[in-house]
């Protein structure tokens, strides 16, 4: 099994950007980002169990299990400067991996959290994983994204919905553990019309770091980063260069 996919290897890159997908997403969500990054940045997409080349593997029930496995898988890549980016569920995963790495004395140059409420303020989550197909499809439609058209096909729903439910179950079981703030600087990104998290809620990530914090608001909904891909990547590059 491979936790990390590199679509365009850059052996001479000085920085690695490791990107965590949203619930129901895969590493390919970031395939097109590499062409927008400078040659100095090598991108890796996190491939979670249950999808793509890991189809059939069970999704862990608890975030701690996922974080432990993913942290171990990432260690060989941390021989140079690196940063983490996570969107929606991926933001929570990237945050918890950052905590795990800091506990080992390793820290990313930057943590980018996108389209996510700060985990200590998330509260009780709706049990989306228990929705029937029609209700789950309605929830995914509410969130938006470019993958919706594939859900029109019953066979595709039968393939995809199990791991989508597994991802939502992971979030529903997650509880933030109090602890010291990160030493890593944090940049939050959010769409101005996101139905999941308002910009004011995204700003609450600031309390989870003792280092620098920035908040950038883009036009768009929960999946603002798809039509705004070039602007989002440019923002990441600028923050990494600062």
XYZ file of C-alpha atoms in Angstrom:
242
model
C 0.000 0.000 0.000
C 1.157 3.531 -0.693
C 0.065 6.383 1.559
C 1.733 9.047 -0.596
C 1.600 9.631 -4.345
C 4.041 11.866 -6.187
C 2.709 12.682 -9.658
C 5.713 14.699 -10.868
C 8.939 13.781 -9.042
C 11.410 16.623 -8.580
C 14.553 15.132 -7.024
C 16.207 18.534 -6.711
C 13.277 20.199 -4.970
C 14.158 21.918 -1.702
C 10.603 21.756 -0.308
C 7.972 19.020 -0.232
C 4.275 19.902 -0.092
C 2.137 17.058 1.275
C -1.587 17.458 0.561
C -4.466 15.763 2.412
C -7.795 15.257 0.571
C -11.363 16.016 1.624
C -13.839 13.327 2.740
C -14.433 11.057 -0.242
C -11.425 12.494 -2.051
C -8.143 10.927 -3.107
C -4.590 11.959 -3.876
C -5.635 12.813 -7.442
C -7.445 15.898 -6.127
C -3.994 17.527 -6.248
C -2.674 16.004 -9.480
C -2.924 19.299 -11.410
C -1.210 21.375 -8.746
C 2.323 20.284 -9.625
C 2.311 22.183 -12.921
C 1.517 25.377 -11.001
C 4.301 24.923 -8.467
C 7.902 26.057 -8.971
C 10.551 23.405 -9.608
C 11.740 23.904 -6.032
C 8.530 22.333 -4.650
C 7.693 18.632 -4.983
C 4.070 17.678 -4.309
C 2.765 14.501 -2.685
C -0.923 13.615 -2.400
C -2.078 11.544 0.553
C -3.868 8.373 -0.561
C -6.262 7.179 2.129
C -7.472 3.565 2.370
C -10.589 2.390 0.509
C -10.184 4.212 -2.814
C -8.227 4.225 -6.072
C -5.199 1.924 -5.776
C -6.148 1.211 -2.136
C -9.702 0.128 -2.951
C -10.994 -2.499 -0.544
C -8.717 -1.504 2.333
C -10.748 -0.543 5.416
C -10.739 3.068 6.550
C -9.647 3.366 10.195
C -12.465 4.153 12.606
C -10.368 6.629 14.601
C -8.209 9.576 13.611
C -5.399 8.519 15.964
C -4.973 5.218 14.088
C -4.869 7.009 10.743
C -2.426 9.625 12.030
C -0.042 7.037 13.488
C 0.155 5.091 10.207
C 0.423 8.180 8.031
C 3.074 9.809 10.217
C 5.266 6.716 9.947
C 4.784 6.618 6.172
C 5.791 10.283 5.857
C 9.048 10.087 7.821
C 11.282 9.130 4.842
C 10.088 12.265 3.014
C 11.015 14.642 5.799
C 14.706 14.851 4.973
C 14.171 18.364 3.652
C 11.899 21.344 4.272
C 8.231 20.393 4.038
C 4.736 21.822 4.452
C 1.309 20.247 4.899
C -1.956 21.249 3.204
C -5.358 19.803 4.028
C -8.828 20.570 2.752
C -11.962 19.959 4.860
C -11.454 16.563 6.544
C -7.892 16.743 5.262
C -7.285 19.882 7.314
C -8.049 17.942 10.498
C -5.747 15.123 9.409
C -2.931 17.529 8.520
C -3.324 19.291 11.868
C -3.149 16.041 13.851
C -0.140 14.834 11.844
C 1.560 18.159 12.584
C 0.941 17.581 16.287
C 2.375 14.068 16.013
C 5.453 15.292 14.164
C 6.066 18.115 16.613
C 5.947 15.558 19.421
C 8.884 13.861 17.634
C 10.770 17.141 17.379
C 9.973 17.590 13.673
C 7.869 20.438 12.360
C 6.608 21.553 8.963
C 7.555 24.954 7.639
C 3.839 25.717 7.369
C 0.448 24.114 7.946
C -2.253 25.136 5.461
C -5.826 24.383 6.570
C -8.585 24.865 4.030
C -12.386 24.813 4.253
C -12.472 23.594 7.853
C -13.698 24.751 11.225
C -10.971 24.777 13.852
C -11.188 21.320 15.472
C -11.531 22.587 19.033
C -14.682 24.459 17.979
C -16.260 21.854 15.698
C -18.753 20.592 18.295
C -20.910 17.535 17.710
C -20.953 16.478 14.069
C -24.036 15.271 12.220
C -24.036 11.508 11.635
C -23.733 11.765 7.858
C -22.180 8.298 7.672
C -25.566 6.804 8.591
C -27.513 8.600 5.859
C -29.190 6.520 3.177
C -28.010 7.006 -0.395
C -30.506 9.762 -1.219
C -29.682 11.796 1.896
C -25.946 11.286 1.422
C -26.197 12.429 -2.184
C -28.103 15.527 -1.042
C -25.378 16.312 1.496
C -22.633 15.945 -1.102
C -24.617 18.153 -3.490
C -24.874 20.801 -0.776
C -21.110 20.824 -0.416
C -20.496 20.998 -4.171
C -17.374 19.872 -6.010
C -16.652 18.555 -9.471
C -17.233 14.849 -8.729
C -21.026 15.093 -8.402
C -21.775 13.959 -11.932
C -20.330 10.499 -11.262
C -22.940 9.910 -8.534
C -25.635 9.853 -11.222
C -24.524 6.295 -11.981
C -25.787 3.660 -9.486
C -22.724 1.468 -10.002
C -20.418 4.367 -9.149
C -22.426 5.139 -6.020
C -22.071 1.508 -4.974
C -18.289 1.792 -5.345
C -17.771 5.260 -3.886
C -20.341 5.642 -1.107
C -18.762 3.035 1.217
C -15.492 4.949 1.502
C -17.291 8.304 1.614
C -19.230 7.000 4.608
C -15.984 5.702 6.096
C -14.440 9.157 5.834
C -17.439 10.832 7.452
C -17.418 8.195 10.202
C -13.788 9.029 10.917
C -14.722 12.687 11.385
C -17.765 11.857 13.488
C -15.623 9.783 15.858
C -12.961 12.480 16.124
C -12.651 14.571 19.270
C -10.041 17.267 19.660
C -7.607 16.606 22.510
C -6.469 19.720 24.375
C -2.746 20.311 24.292
C -0.080 22.945 23.770
C -0.435 25.150 20.697
C 1.536 24.283 17.596
C 4.975 25.735 17.054
C 4.200 25.599 13.320
C 2.829 28.719 11.582
C -0.705 28.198 10.269
C -2.433 29.645 7.204
C -6.199 29.185 6.933
C -7.976 29.396 3.560
C -11.730 29.486 3.040
C -14.408 30.309 0.479
C -16.591 33.327 1.196
C -19.780 31.304 0.527
C -18.723 28.036 2.195
C -21.816 26.410 3.794
C -19.583 24.478 6.223
C -17.311 27.152 7.678
C -17.562 30.935 7.648
C -14.393 33.050 7.481
C -14.913 34.098 11.108
C -14.946 30.423 12.119
C -11.839 29.690 10.081
C -10.038 32.441 11.987
C -10.358 30.336 15.160
C -7.413 28.258 13.884
C -5.288 31.166 15.086
C -5.683 30.031 18.694
C -4.105 26.645 17.876
C -0.666 28.028 17.045
C 1.895 29.990 19.029
C 3.483 31.038 15.727
C 2.324 33.217 12.839
C -1.211 32.974 11.473
C -2.878 34.192 8.294
C -6.408 33.962 6.918
C -7.156 34.242 3.199
C -10.719 34.351 1.872
C -11.414 33.326 -1.731
C -14.622 33.684 -3.740
C -16.525 30.414 -3.816
C -18.206 27.646 -1.833
C -16.780 24.686 0.066
C -14.820 23.608 -2.996
C -13.631 27.110 -3.902
C -10.132 25.660 -4.444
C -11.190 23.893 -7.652
C -12.083 26.956 -9.775
C -9.544 29.038 -7.812
C -6.751 26.469 -8.176
C -4.154 28.857 -9.628
C -4.809 31.511 -6.972
C -4.705 28.956 -4.170
C -1.384 27.508 -5.318
C 0.028 31.021 -5.755
C -1.014 31.812 -2.177
C 0.731 28.671 -0.926
C 3.918 29.502 -2.829
C 3.885 33.066 -1.517
C 3.438 31.895 2.093
C 6.202 29.325 1.717
C 8.536 31.984 0.338
C 7.797 34.551 3.042
